[in-house]
Amino acid sequence: MTALSRNPSTVTHRLGDEWLMAYAAGALSEGQSLLVATHLSFLDDAAERLAVAEAAGGALLETISPDLMAPDALAQTLARLNAPLPATPAPAPQVAGADLLPAPLRDWLGGGVDDLKWSFLGPGMKKVKLWRGGPNDQRLWMLRAQPGIQVPKHGHRGTELVLVLKGSFSDPHGRFCAGDVEESDDNRMHALGIDEGEECICLALTEGPIRFESWPARMIQPFIGL
Ligand code: ZN
């Protein structure tokens, strides 16, 4: 059995400050907030980064002309910035176990990965849909793939965030291990190769249907609903 977490300082692909600013300001959707909170639980400096993001958000606010904003927008934003920061996520448990998830995700799910209703996604791949909403038809779901599996080449209609919870995958943009987030946009096609050695479990947030390149993958897309 392997832990779903690793030494927090080894997380190399981190979400950008713009995500933390939006998170601190309460401007993210439920699905986005959950992914950001889960990512932060892998970092040992999450509290400091959030504090910096909040300060940066305040400084940015000062550069916006009040004339360009709705009458109560400034007051509302200031109220949000003055509100307490979202609770700093607890560090992910470091104990080995097959069913460990970082606290924010585990609490939201109300259980572990083996309690979820996984369904077929493709050879060696399973998925579970968790949430849909927010602007741009956001979908939060999880991928569970066997070692060595190739996720077909695809693009995106908007932003795609993939947070690794367990195992690792590689694509032309790097190797992504537990705690890492890959951010892709609509200009970026990629195929993911699950690394050998252990299964890979990811939390993904996509906007609109994923655009697969090959016709077999496109054919089955209506049935997988992602
Ligand atoms: Zn992708």
mmCIF file with all atom_site columns, C-alpha atoms and ligand atoms in Angstrom:
data_model
loop_
_atom_site.group_PDB
_atom_site.id
_atom_site.type_symbol
_atom_site.label_atom_id
_atom_site.label_alt_id
_atom_site.label_comp_id
_atom_site.label_asym_id
_atom_site.label_entity_id
_atom_site.label_seq_id
_atom_site.pdbx_PDB_ins_code
_atom_site.Cartn_x
_atom_site.Cartn_y
_atom_site.Cartn_z
_atom_site.occupancy
_atom_site.B_iso_or_equiv
_atom_site.pdbx_formal_charge
_atom_site.auth_seq_id
_atom_site.auth_comp_id
_atom_site.auth_asym_id
_atom_site.auth_atom_id
_atom_site.pdbx_PDB_model_num
ATOM   1   C  CA . MET A 1 1   ? 0.000   0.000  0.000   1.00 0.00 ? 1   MET A CA 1
ATOM   2   C  CA . THR A 1 2   ? 1.217   3.456  -0.804  1.00 0.00 ? 2   THR A CA 1
ATOM   3   C  CA . ALA A 1 3   ? 0.358   6.845  0.608   1.00 0.00 ? 3   ALA A CA 1
ATOM   4   C  CA . LEU A 1 4   ? -1.615  9.291  -1.537  1.00 0.00 ? 4   LEU A CA 1
ATOM   5   C  CA . SER A 1 5   ? 0.615   12.078 -0.319  1.00 0.00 ? 5   SER A CA 1
ATOM   6   C  CA . ARG A 1 6   ? 4.309   12.790 -0.415  1.00 0.00 ? 6   ARG A CA 1
ATOM   7   C  CA . ASN A 1 7   ? 6.709   15.242 1.080   1.00 0.00 ? 7   ASN A CA 1
ATOM   8   C  CA . PRO A 1 8   ? 4.946   18.581 0.459   1.00 0.00 ? 8   PRO A CA 1
ATOM   9   C  CA . SER A 1 9   ? 8.157   20.332 -0.529  1.00 0.00 ? 9   SER A CA 1
ATOM   10  C  CA . THR A 1 10  ? 8.489   18.024 -3.543  1.00 0.00 ? 10  THR A CA 1
ATOM   11  C  CA . VAL A 1 11  ? 5.421   19.497 -5.297  1.00 0.00 ? 11  VAL A CA 1
ATOM   12  C  CA . THR A 1 12  ? 6.907   21.151 -8.379  1.00 0.00 ? 12  THR A CA 1
ATOM   13  C  CA . HIS A 1 13  ? 3.894   22.065 -10.539 1.00 0.00 ? 13  HIS A CA 1
ATOM   14  C  CA . ARG A 1 14  ? 1.978   24.594 -8.443  1.00 0.00 ? 14  ARG A CA 1
ATOM   15  C  CA . LEU A 1 15  ? -1.126  26.579 -9.259  1.00 0.00 ? 15  LEU A CA 1
ATOM   16  C  CA . GLY A 1 16  ? -0.385  30.201 -10.141 1.00 0.00 ? 16  GLY A CA 1
ATOM   17  C  CA . ASP A 1 17  ? -0.993  33.103 -7.777  1.00 0.00 ? 17  ASP A CA 1
ATOM   18  C  CA . GLU A 1 18  ? -4.017  34.226 -9.800  1.00 0.00 ? 18  GLU A CA 1
ATOM   19  C  CA . TRP A 1 19  ? -5.802  31.066 -8.647  1.00 0.00 ? 19  TRP A CA 1
ATOM   20  C  CA . LEU A 1 20  ? -4.859  31.708 -5.019  1.00 0.00 ? 20  LEU A CA 1
ATOM   21  C  CA . MET A 1 21  ? -6.003  35.338 -5.260  1.00 0.00 ? 21  MET A CA 1
ATOM   22  C  CA . ALA A 1 22  ? -9.371  34.252 -6.627  1.00 0.00 ? 22  ALA A CA 1
ATOM   23  C  CA . TYR A 1 23  ? -9.606  31.520 -3.983  1.00 0.00 ? 23  TYR A CA 1
ATOM   24  C  CA . ALA A 1 24  ? -8.784  33.943 -1.152  1.00 0.00 ? 24  ALA A CA 1
ATOM   25  C  CA . ALA A 1 25  ? -11.367 36.403 -2.502  1.00 0.00 ? 25  ALA A CA 1
ATOM   26  C  CA . GLY A 1 26  ? -14.058 33.719 -2.607  1.00 0.00 ? 26  GLY A CA 1
ATOM   27  C  CA . ALA A 1 27  ? -14.396 34.234 -6.374  1.00 0.00 ? 27  ALA A CA 1
ATOM   28  C  CA . LEU A 1 28  ? -14.110 30.587 -7.447  1.00 0.00 ? 28  LEU A CA 1
ATOM   29  C  CA . SER A 1 29  ? -16.866 28.084 -8.119  1.00 0.00 ? 29  SER A CA 1
ATOM   30  C  CA . GLU A 1 30  ? -17.433 25.204 -5.716  1.00 0.00 ? 30  GLU A CA 1
ATOM   31  C  CA . GLY A 1 31  ? -15.539 22.783 -7.957  1.00 0.00 ? 31  GLY A CA 1
ATOM   32  C  CA . GLN A 1 32  ? -12.615 25.170 -8.465  1.00 0.00 ? 32  GLN A CA 1
ATOM   33  C  CA . SER A 1 33  ? -12.421 25.932 -4.733  1.00 0.00 ? 33  SER A CA 1
ATOM   34  C  CA . LEU A 1 34  ? -12.349 22.250 -3.871  1.00 0.00 ? 34  LEU A CA 1
ATOM   35  C  CA . LEU A 1 35  ? -9.540  21.559 -6.339  1.00 0.00 ? 35  LEU A CA 1
ATOM   36  C  CA . VAL A 1 36  ? -7.492  24.537 -5.098  1.00 0.00 ? 36  VAL A CA 1
ATOM   37  C  CA . ALA A 1 37  ? -8.009  23.583 -1.431  1.00 0.00 ? 37  ALA A CA 1
ATOM   38  C  CA . THR A 1 38  ? -7.002  19.994 -2.189  1.00 0.00 ? 38  THR A CA 1
ATOM   39  C  CA . HIS A 1 39  ? -3.873  21.183 -4.024  1.00 0.00 ? 39  HIS A CA 1
ATOM   40  C  CA . LEU A 1 40  ? -2.982  23.518 -1.126  1.00 0.00 ? 40  LEU A CA 1
ATOM   41  C  CA . SER A 1 41  ? -3.172  20.625 1.315   1.00 0.00 ? 41  SER A CA 1
ATOM   42  C  CA . PHE A 1 42  ? -0.099  19.151 -0.430  1.00 0.00 ? 42  PHE A CA 1
ATOM   43  C  CA . LEU A 1 43  ? 1.954   22.336 0.165   1.00 0.00 ? 43  LEU A CA 1
ATOM   44  C  CA . ASP A 1 44  ? 3.785   23.169 3.365   1.00 0.00 ? 44  ASP A CA 1
ATOM   45  C  CA . ASP A 1 45  ? 3.669   26.922 2.682   1.00 0.00 ? 45  ASP A CA 1
ATOM   46  C  CA . ALA A 1 46  ? -0.042  27.184 1.815   1.00 0.00 ? 46  ALA A CA 1
ATOM   47  C  CA . ALA A 1 47  ? -0.838  29.678 4.602   1.00 0.00 ? 47  ALA A CA 1
ATOM   48  C  CA . GLU A 1 48  ? 1.943   32.083 3.574   1.00 0.00 ? 48  GLU A CA 1
ATOM   49  C  CA . ARG A 1 49  ? 1.033   31.830 -0.105  1.00 0.00 ? 49  ARG A CA 1
ATOM   50  C  CA . LEU A 1 50  ? -2.603  32.593 0.681   1.00 0.00 ? 50  LEU A CA 1
ATOM   51  C  CA . ALA A 1 51  ? -1.644  35.617 2.767   1.00 0.00 ? 51  ALA A CA 1
ATOM   52  C  CA . VAL A 1 52  ? 0.524   36.947 -0.089  1.00 0.00 ? 52  VAL A CA 1
ATOM   53  C  CA . ALA A 1 53  ? -2.277  36.316 -2.566  1.00 0.00 ? 53  ALA A CA 1
ATOM   54  C  CA . GLU A 1 54  ? -4.727  38.224 -0.404  1.00 0.00 ? 54  GLU A CA 1
ATOM   55  C  CA . ALA A 1 55  ? -2.368  41.188 -0.120  1.00 0.00 ? 55  ALA A CA 1
ATOM   56  C  CA . ALA A 1 56  ? -1.733  41.134 -3.871  1.00 0.00 ? 56  ALA A CA 1
ATOM   57  C  CA . GLY A 1 57  ? -5.486  41.109 -4.478  1.00 0.00 ? 57  GLY A CA 1
ATOM   58  C  CA . GLY A 1 58  ? -5.853  44.197 -2.296  1.00 0.00 ? 58  GLY A CA 1
ATOM   59  C  CA . ALA A 1 59  ? -3.052  46.013 -4.124  1.00 0.00 ? 59  ALA A CA 1
ATOM   60  C  CA . LEU A 1 60  ? -4.590  45.143 -7.478  1.00 0.00 ? 60  LEU A CA 1
ATOM   61  C  CA . LEU A 1 61  ? -7.893  46.515 -6.299  1.00 0.00 ? 61  LEU A CA 1
ATOM   62  C  CA . GLU A 1 62  ? -6.301  49.914 -5.630  1.00 0.00 ? 62  GLU A CA 1
ATOM   63  C  CA . THR A 1 63  ? -5.283  50.215 -9.272  1.00 0.00 ? 63  THR A CA 1
ATOM   64  C  CA . ILE A 1 64  ? -8.840  49.782 -10.573 1.00 0.00 ? 64  ILE A CA 1
ATOM   65  C  CA . SER A 1 65  ? -10.669 53.043 -11.159 1.00 0.00 ? 65  SER A CA 1
ATOM   66  C  CA . PRO A 1 66  ? -13.863 53.168 -9.086  1.00 0.00 ? 66  PRO A CA 1
ATOM   67  C  CA . ASP A 1 67  ? -15.610 54.717 -12.131 1.00 0.00 ? 67  ASP A CA 1
ATOM   68  C  CA . LEU A 1 68  ? -15.287 51.458 -14.022 1.00 0.00 ? 68  LEU A CA 1
ATOM   69  C  CA . MET A 1 69  ? -16.941 49.380 -11.350 1.00 0.00 ? 69  MET A CA 1
ATOM   70  C  CA . ALA A 1 70  ? -20.554 48.788 -10.460 1.00 0.00 ? 70  ALA A CA 1
ATOM   71  C  CA . PRO A 1 71  ? -21.768 51.074 -7.656  1.00 0.00 ? 71  PRO A CA 1
ATOM   72  C  CA . ASP A 1 72  ? -21.459 48.494 -4.927  1.00 0.00 ? 72  ASP A CA 1
ATOM   73  C  CA . ALA A 1 73  ? -18.674 46.371 -6.455  1.00 0.00 ? 73  ALA A CA 1
ATOM   74  C  CA . LEU A 1 74  ? -15.894 48.086 -4.526  1.00 0.00 ? 74  LEU A CA 1
ATOM   75  C  CA . ALA A 1 75  ? -17.695 47.713 -1.215  1.00 0.00 ? 75  ALA A CA 1
ATOM   76  C  CA . GLN A 1 76  ? -18.470 44.089 -1.948  1.00 0.00 ? 76  GLN A CA 1
ATOM   77  C  CA . THR A 1 77  ? -14.913 43.272 -2.944  1.00 0.00 ? 77  THR A CA 1
ATOM   78  C  CA . LEU A 1 78  ? -13.497 45.070 0.070   1.00 0.00 ? 78  LEU A CA 1
ATOM   79  C  CA . ALA A 1 79  ? -15.880 43.160 2.303   1.00 0.00 ? 79  ALA A CA 1
ATOM   80  C  CA . ARG A 1 80  ? -14.678 39.917 0.776   1.00 0.00 ? 80  ARG A CA 1
ATOM   81  C  CA . LEU A 1 81  ? -11.029 40.853 1.172   1.00 0.00 ? 81  LEU A CA 1
ATOM   82  C  CA . ASN A 1 82  ? -11.582 41.809 4.784   1.00 0.00 ? 82  ASN A CA 1
ATOM   83  C  CA . ALA A 1 83  ? -13.393 38.590 5.487   1.00 0.00 ? 83  ALA A CA 1
ATOM   84  C  CA . PRO A 1 84  ? -11.358 35.865 7.183   1.00 0.00 ? 84  PRO A CA 1
ATOM   85  C  CA . LEU A 1 85  ? -9.315  33.760 4.791   1.00 0.00 ? 85  LEU A CA 1
ATOM   86  C  CA . PRO A 1 86  ? -10.694 30.359 3.972   1.00 0.00 ? 86  PRO A CA 1
ATOM   87  C  CA . ALA A 1 87  ? -9.433  27.947 6.576   1.00 0.00 ? 87  ALA A CA 1
ATOM   88  C  CA . THR A 1 88  ? -5.945  26.765 5.733   1.00 0.00 ? 88  THR A CA 1
ATOM   89  C  CA . PRO A 1 89  ? -6.276  23.143 4.720   1.00 0.00 ? 89  PRO A CA 1
ATOM   90  C  CA . ALA A 1 90  ? -4.746  20.651 7.086   1.00 0.00 ? 90  ALA A CA 1
ATOM   91  C  CA . PRO A 1 91  ? -1.655  18.901 5.753   1.00 0.00 ? 91  PRO A CA 1
ATOM   92  C  CA . ALA A 1 92  ? -2.425  15.699 3.921   1.00 0.00 ? 92  ALA A CA 1
ATOM   93  C  CA . PRO A 1 93  ? -2.002  12.627 6.082   1.00 0.00 ? 93  PRO A CA 1
ATOM   94  C  CA . GLN A 1 94  ? 1.409   11.068 5.639   1.00 0.00 ? 94  GLN A CA 1
ATOM   95  C  CA . VAL A 1 95  ? 0.341   7.617  6.794   1.00 0.00 ? 95  VAL A CA 1
ATOM   96  C  CA . ALA A 1 96  ? 0.257   4.836  4.243   1.00 0.00 ? 96  ALA A CA 1
ATOM   97  C  CA . GLY A 1 97  ? -3.168  3.585  3.301   1.00 0.00 ? 97  GLY A CA 1
ATOM   98  C  CA . ALA A 1 98  ? -5.111  2.597  0.225   1.00 0.00 ? 98  ALA A CA 1
ATOM   99  C  CA . ASP A 1 99  ? -7.936  4.982  0.823   1.00 0.00 ? 99  ASP A CA 1
ATOM   100 C  CA . LEU A 1 100 ? -6.330  8.200  1.946   1.00 0.00 ? 100 LEU A CA 1
ATOM   101 C  CA . LEU A 1 101 ? -7.372  11.484 0.387   1.00 0.00 ? 101 LEU A CA 1
ATOM   102 C  CA . PRO A 1 102 ? -6.418  15.025 1.401   1.00 0.00 ? 102 PRO A CA 1
ATOM   103 C  CA . ALA A 1 103 ? -8.862  16.316 4.019   1.00 0.00 ? 103 ALA A CA 1
ATOM   104 C  CA . PRO A 1 104 ? -10.719 18.915 1.882   1.00 0.00 ? 104 PRO A CA 1
ATOM   105 C  CA . LEU A 1 105 ? -11.596 16.327 -0.759  1.00 0.00 ? 105 LEU A CA 1
ATOM   106 C  CA . ARG A 1 106 ? -12.292 13.521 1.694   1.00 0.00 ? 106 ARG A CA 1
ATOM   107 C  CA . ASP A 1 107 ? -14.626 15.772 3.688   1.00 0.00 ? 107 ASP A CA 1
ATOM   108 C  CA . TRP A 1 108 ? -16.435 16.948 0.557   1.00 0.00 ? 108 TRP A CA 1
ATOM   109 C  CA . LEU A 1 109 ? -16.843 13.383 -0.741  1.00 0.00 ? 109 LEU A CA 1
ATOM   110 C  CA . GLY A 1 110 ? -17.760 12.004 2.655   1.00 0.00 ? 110 GLY A CA 1
ATOM   111 C  CA . GLY A 1 111 ? -15.582 8.963  2.037   1.00 0.00 ? 111 GLY A CA 1
ATOM   112 C  CA . GLY A 1 112 ? -12.571 7.550  0.285   1.00 0.00 ? 112 GLY A CA 1
ATOM   113 C  CA . VAL A 1 113 ? -11.778 6.556  -3.277  1.00 0.00 ? 113 VAL A CA 1
ATOM   114 C  CA . ASP A 1 114 ? -13.085 3.024  -2.851  1.00 0.00 ? 114 ASP A CA 1
ATOM   115 C  CA . ASP A 1 115 ? -16.472 4.357  -1.714  1.00 0.00 ? 115 ASP A CA 1
ATOM   116 C  CA . LEU A 1 116 ? -17.006 6.120  -5.056  1.00 0.00 ? 116 LEU A CA 1
ATOM   117 C  CA . LYS A 1 117 ? -19.080 4.714  -7.915  1.00 0.00 ? 117 LYS A CA 1
ATOM   118 C  CA . TRP A 1 118 ? -16.357 4.335  -10.551 1.00 0.00 ? 118 TRP A CA 1
ATOM   119 C  CA . SER A 1 119 ? -17.484 3.612  -14.092 1.00 0.00 ? 119 SER A CA 1
ATOM   120 C  CA . PHE A 1 120 ? -15.752 2.557  -17.303 1.00 0.00 ? 120 PHE A CA 1
ATOM   121 C  CA . LEU A 1 121 ? -13.928 5.308  -19.183 1.00 0.00 ? 121 LEU A CA 1
ATOM   122 C  CA . GLY A 1 122 ? -11.676 3.317  -21.497 1.00 0.00 ? 122 GLY A CA 1
ATOM   123 C  CA . PRO A 1 123 ? -9.292  0.364  -21.349 1.00 0.00 ? 123 PRO A CA 1
ATOM   124 C  CA . GLY A 1 124 ? -7.631  0.496  -17.930 1.00 0.00 ? 124 GLY A CA 1
ATOM   125 C  CA . MET A 1 125 ? -9.417  3.732  -17.028 1.00 0.00 ? 125 MET A CA 1
ATOM   126 C  CA . LYS A 1 126 ? -12.311 4.549  -14.743 1.00 0.00 ? 126 LYS A CA 1
ATOM   127 C  CA . LYS A 1 127 ? -14.013 7.825  -13.958 1.00 0.00 ? 127 LYS A CA 1
ATOM   128 C  CA . VAL A 1 128 ? -16.436 9.234  -11.452 1.00 0.00 ? 128 VAL A CA 1
ATOM   129 C  CA . LYS A 1 129 ? -18.305 12.490 -11.950 1.00 0.00 ? 129 LYS A CA 1
ATOM   130 C  CA . LEU A 1 130 ? -18.419 14.639 -8.823  1.00 0.00 ? 130 LEU A CA 1
ATOM   131 C  CA . TRP A 1 131 ? -19.921 18.012 -9.661  1.00 0.00 ? 131 TRP A CA 1
ATOM   132 C  CA . ARG A 1 132 ? -21.094 20.185 -12.546 1.00 0.00 ? 132 ARG A CA 1
ATOM   133 C  CA . GLY A 1 133 ? -21.841 23.916 -12.447 1.00 0.00 ? 133 GLY A CA 1
ATOM   134 C  CA . GLY A 1 134 ? -20.281 27.354 -12.329 1.00 0.00 ? 134 GLY A CA 1
ATOM   135 C  CA . PRO A 1 135 ? -19.497 29.455 -15.396 1.00 0.00 ? 135 PRO A CA 1
ATOM   136 C  CA . ASN A 1 136 ? -18.389 27.733 -18.649 1.00 0.00 ? 136 ASN A CA 1
ATOM   137 C  CA . ASP A 1 137 ? -20.081 24.398 -17.871 1.00 0.00 ? 137 ASP A CA 1
ATOM   138 C  CA . GLN A 1 138 ? -17.432 23.265 -15.392 1.00 0.00 ? 138 GLN A CA 1
ATOM   139 C  CA . ARG A 1 139 ? -17.180 19.562 -14.577 1.00 0.00 ? 139 ARG A CA 1
ATOM   140 C  CA . LEU A 1 140 ? -15.294 18.125 -11.635 1.00 0.00 ? 140 LEU A CA 1
ATOM   141 C  CA . TRP A 1 141 ? -14.442 14.448 -11.918 1.00 0.00 ? 141 TRP A CA 1
ATOM   142 C  CA . MET A 1 142 ? -11.840 11.899 -10.992 1.00 0.00 ? 142 MET A CA 1
ATOM   143 C  CA . LEU A 1 143 ? -9.751  9.638  -13.189 1.00 0.00 ? 143 LEU A CA 1
ATOM   144 C  CA . ARG A 1 144 ? -8.364  6.319  -12.005 1.00 0.00 ? 144 ARG A CA 1
ATOM   145 C  CA . ALA A 1 145 ? -5.950  4.720  -14.468 1.00 0.00 ? 145 ALA A CA 1
ATOM   146 C  CA . GLN A 1 146 ? -3.772  1.635  -14.403 1.00 0.00 ? 146 GLN A CA 1
ATOM   147 C  CA . PRO A 1 147 ? 0.027   1.907  -14.743 1.00 0.00 ? 147 PRO A CA 1
ATOM   148 C  CA . GLY A 1 148 ? 1.228   2.318  -18.330 1.00 0.00 ? 148 GLY A CA 1
ATOM   149 C  CA . ILE A 1 149 ? -2.152  3.402  -19.749 1.00 0.00 ? 149 ILE A CA 1
ATOM   150 C  CA . GLN A 1 150 ? -2.250  6.102  -22.436 1.00 0.00 ? 150 GLN A CA 1
ATOM   151 C  CA . VAL A 1 151 ? -5.020  8.696  -22.167 1.00 0.00 ? 151 VAL A CA 1
ATOM   152 C  CA . PRO A 1 152 ? -5.884  9.602  -25.795 1.00 0.00 ? 152 PRO A CA 1
ATOM   153 C  CA . LYS A 1 153 ? -4.732  12.913 -27.201 1.00 0.00 ? 153 LYS A CA 1
ATOM   154 C  CA . HIS A 1 154 ? -7.273  15.637 -26.602 1.00 0.00 ? 154 HIS A CA 1
ATOM   155 C  CA . GLY A 1 155 ? -7.793  19.369 -26.361 1.00 0.00 ? 155 GLY A CA 1
ATOM   156 C  CA . HIS A 1 156 ? -10.044 21.520 -24.261 1.00 0.00 ? 156 HIS A CA 1
ATOM   157 C  CA . ARG A 1 157 ? -12.723 24.120 -24.776 1.00 0.00 ? 157 ARG A CA 1
ATOM   158 C  CA . GLY A 1 158 ? -11.519 26.112 -21.803 1.00 0.00 ? 158 GLY A CA 1
ATOM   159 C  CA . THR A 1 159 ? -9.249  25.623 -18.844 1.00 0.00 ? 159 THR A CA 1
ATOM   160 C  CA . GLU A 1 160 ? -8.412  22.110 -17.677 1.00 0.00 ? 160 GLU A CA 1
ATOM   161 C  CA . LEU A 1 161 ? -6.877  21.577 -14.254 1.00 0.00 ? 161 LEU A CA 1
ATOM   162 C  CA . VAL A 1 162 ? -5.603  18.109 -13.380 1.00 0.00 ? 162 VAL A CA 1
ATOM   163 C  CA . LEU A 1 163 ? -4.432  17.519 -9.815  1.00 0.00 ? 163 LEU A CA 1
ATOM   164 C  CA . VAL A 1 164 ? -2.602  14.267 -9.151  1.00 0.00 ? 164 VAL A CA 1
ATOM   165 C  CA . LEU A 1 165 ? -3.705  12.550 -5.942  1.00 0.00 ? 165 LEU A CA 1
ATOM   166 C  CA . LYS A 1 166 ? -1.808  9.307  -6.330  1.00 0.00 ? 166 LYS A CA 1
ATOM   167 C  CA . GLY A 1 167 ? 0.776   7.916  -8.739  1.00 0.00 ? 167 GLY A CA 1
ATOM   168 C  CA . SER A 1 168 ? 2.033   10.021 -11.633 1.00 0.00 ? 168 SER A CA 1
ATOM   169 C  CA . PHE A 1 169 ? 1.651   10.750 -15.330 1.00 0.00 ? 169 PHE A CA 1
ATOM   170 C  CA . SER A 1 170 ? 3.846   12.316 -17.969 1.00 0.00 ? 170 SER A CA 1
ATOM   171 C  CA . ASP A 1 171 ? 3.076   14.381 -21.039 1.00 0.00 ? 171 ASP A CA 1
ATOM   172 C  CA . PRO A 1 172 ? 5.120   16.732 -23.261 1.00 0.00 ? 172 PRO A CA 1
ATOM   173 C  CA . HIS A 1 173 ? 4.867   19.382 -20.530 1.00 0.00 ? 173 HIS A CA 1
ATOM   174 C  CA . GLY A 1 174 ? 6.478   17.371 -17.759 1.00 0.00 ? 174 GLY A CA 1
ATOM   175 C  CA . ARG A 1 175 ? 6.008   14.679 -15.156 1.00 0.00 ? 175 ARG A CA 1
ATOM   176 C  CA . PHE A 1 176 ? 3.200   15.222 -12.686 1.00 0.00 ? 176 PHE A CA 1
ATOM   177 C  CA . CYS A 1 177 ? 3.233   13.501 -9.281  1.00 0.00 ? 177 CYS A CA 1
ATOM   178 C  CA . ALA A 1 178 ? 1.009   13.660 -6.186  1.00 0.00 ? 178 ALA A CA 1
ATOM   179 C  CA . GLY A 1 179 ? 0.156   17.283 -5.370  1.00 0.00 ? 179 GLY A CA 1
ATOM   180 C  CA . ASP A 1 180 ? 1.106   18.600 -8.816  1.00 0.00 ? 180 ASP A CA 1
ATOM   181 C  CA . VAL A 1 181 ? -1.428  20.430 -10.984 1.00 0.00 ? 181 VAL A CA 1
ATOM   182 C  CA . GLU A 1 182 ? -1.299  20.636 -14.751 1.00 0.00 ? 182 GLU A CA 1
ATOM   183 C  CA . GLU A 1 183 ? -3.147  23.602 -16.217 1.00 0.00 ? 183 GLU A CA 1
ATOM   184 C  CA . SER A 1 184 ? -4.065  23.357 -19.905 1.00 0.00 ? 184 SER A CA 1
ATOM   185 C  CA . ASP A 1 185 ? -6.079  25.696 -22.091 1.00 0.00 ? 185 ASP A CA 1
ATOM   186 C  CA . ASP A 1 186 ? -7.919  25.479 -25.395 1.00 0.00 ? 186 ASP A CA 1
ATOM   187 C  CA . ASN A 1 187 ? -4.737  25.825 -27.447 1.00 0.00 ? 187 ASN A CA 1
ATOM   188 C  CA . ARG A 1 188 ? -2.960  22.899 -25.882 1.00 0.00 ? 188 ARG A CA 1
ATOM   189 C  CA . MET A 1 189 ? -3.478  19.324 -27.099 1.00 0.00 ? 189 MET A CA 1
ATOM   190 C  CA . HIS A 1 190 ? -1.912  16.554 -25.073 1.00 0.00 ? 190 HIS A CA 1
ATOM   191 C  CA . ALA A 1 191 ? -1.908  12.820 -24.496 1.00 0.00 ? 191 ALA A CA 1
ATOM   192 C  CA . LEU A 1 192 ? -1.149  11.606 -20.994 1.00 0.00 ? 192 LEU A CA 1
ATOM   193 C  CA . GLY A 1 193 ? 0.952   8.545  -20.270 1.00 0.00 ? 193 GLY A CA 1
ATOM   194 C  CA . ILE A 1 194 ? 0.349   7.013  -16.857 1.00 0.00 ? 194 ILE A CA 1
ATOM   195 C  CA . ASP A 1 195 ? 3.743   6.125  -15.418 1.00 0.00 ? 195 ASP A CA 1
ATOM   196 C  CA . GLU A 1 196 ? 4.586   2.516  -14.627 1.00 0.00 ? 196 GLU A CA 1
ATOM   197 C  CA . GLY A 1 197 ? 4.637   1.229  -11.079 1.00 0.00 ? 197 GLY A CA 1
ATOM   198 C  CA . GLU A 1 198 ? 1.300   2.193  -9.559  1.00 0.00 ? 198 GLU A CA 1
ATOM   199 C  CA . GLU A 1 199 ? -2.176  3.317  -10.485 1.00 0.00 ? 199 GLU A CA 1
ATOM   200 C  CA . CYS A 1 200 ? -2.794  7.039  -10.929 1.00 0.00 ? 200 CYS A CA 1
ATOM   201 C  CA . ILE A 1 201 ? -5.736  8.881  -9.419  1.00 0.00 ? 201 ILE A CA 1
ATOM   202 C  CA . CYS A 1 202 ? -6.397  12.471 -10.483 1.00 0.00 ? 202 CYS A CA 1
ATOM   203 C  CA . LEU A 1 203 ? -8.946  15.164 -9.683  1.00 0.00 ? 203 LEU A CA 1
ATOM   204 C  CA . ALA A 1 204 ? -9.847  17.021 -12.877 1.00 0.00 ? 204 ALA A CA 1
ATOM   205 C  CA . LEU A 1 205 ? -11.777 20.195 -13.565 1.00 0.00 ? 205 LEU A CA 1
ATOM   206 C  CA . THR A 1 206 ? -12.747 20.723 -17.199 1.00 0.00 ? 206 THR A CA 1
ATOM   207 C  CA . GLU A 1 207 ? -14.937 23.239 -19.003 1.00 0.00 ? 207 GLU A CA 1
ATOM   208 C  CA . GLY A 1 208 ? -17.349 21.822 -21.560 1.00 0.00 ? 208 GLY A CA 1
ATOM   209 C  CA . PRO A 1 209 ? -16.801 18.493 -23.313 1.00 0.00 ? 209 PRO A CA 1
ATOM   210 C  CA . ILE A 1 210 ? -13.215 17.366 -23.846 1.00 0.00 ? 210 ILE A CA 1
ATOM   211 C  CA . ARG A 1 211 ? -12.211 17.367 -27.544 1.00 0.00 ? 211 ARG A CA 1
ATOM   212 C  CA . PHE A 1 212 ? -10.627 14.049 -28.501 1.00 0.00 ? 212 PHE A CA 1
ATOM   213 C  CA . GLU A 1 213 ? -8.463  13.909 -31.597 1.00 0.00 ? 213 GLU A CA 1
ATOM   214 C  CA . SER A 1 214 ? -9.037  10.343 -32.807 1.00 0.00 ? 214 SER A CA 1
ATOM   215 C  CA . TRP A 1 215 ? -12.406 9.220  -34.149 1.00 0.00 ? 215 TRP A CA 1
ATOM   216 C  CA . PRO A 1 216 ? -12.750 6.159  -31.844 1.00 0.00 ? 216 PRO A CA 1
ATOM   217 C  CA . ALA A 1 217 ? -12.416 8.393  -28.811 1.00 0.00 ? 217 ALA A CA 1
ATOM   218 C  CA . ARG A 1 218 ? -14.829 10.927 -30.325 1.00 0.00 ? 218 ARG A CA 1
ATOM   219 C  CA . MET A 1 219 ? -17.336 8.150  -31.024 1.00 0.00 ? 219 MET A CA 1
ATOM   220 C  CA . ILE A 1 220 ? -17.542 7.066  -27.394 1.00 0.00 ? 220 ILE A CA 1
ATOM   221 C  CA . GLN A 1 221 ? -17.492 10.575 -25.936 1.00 0.00 ? 221 GLN A CA 1
ATOM   222 C  CA . PRO A 1 222 ? -21.311 10.916 -25.736 1.00 0.00 ? 222 PRO A CA 1
ATOM   223 C  CA . PHE A 1 223 ? -21.371 7.764  -23.636 1.00 0.00 ? 223 PHE A CA 1
ATOM   224 C  CA . ILE A 1 224 ? -18.682 8.801  -21.197 1.00 0.00 ? 224 ILE A CA 1
ATOM   225 C  CA . GLY A 1 225 ? -20.154 12.286 -20.800 1.00 0.00 ? 225 GLY A CA 1
ATOM   226 C  CA . LEU A 1 226 ? -16.924 14.206 -20.220 1.00 0.00 ? 226 LEU A CA 1
HETATM 227 ZN ZN . ZN  B 2 .   ? -6.191  17.421 -20.898 1.00 0.00 ? 1   ZN  B ZN 1
#
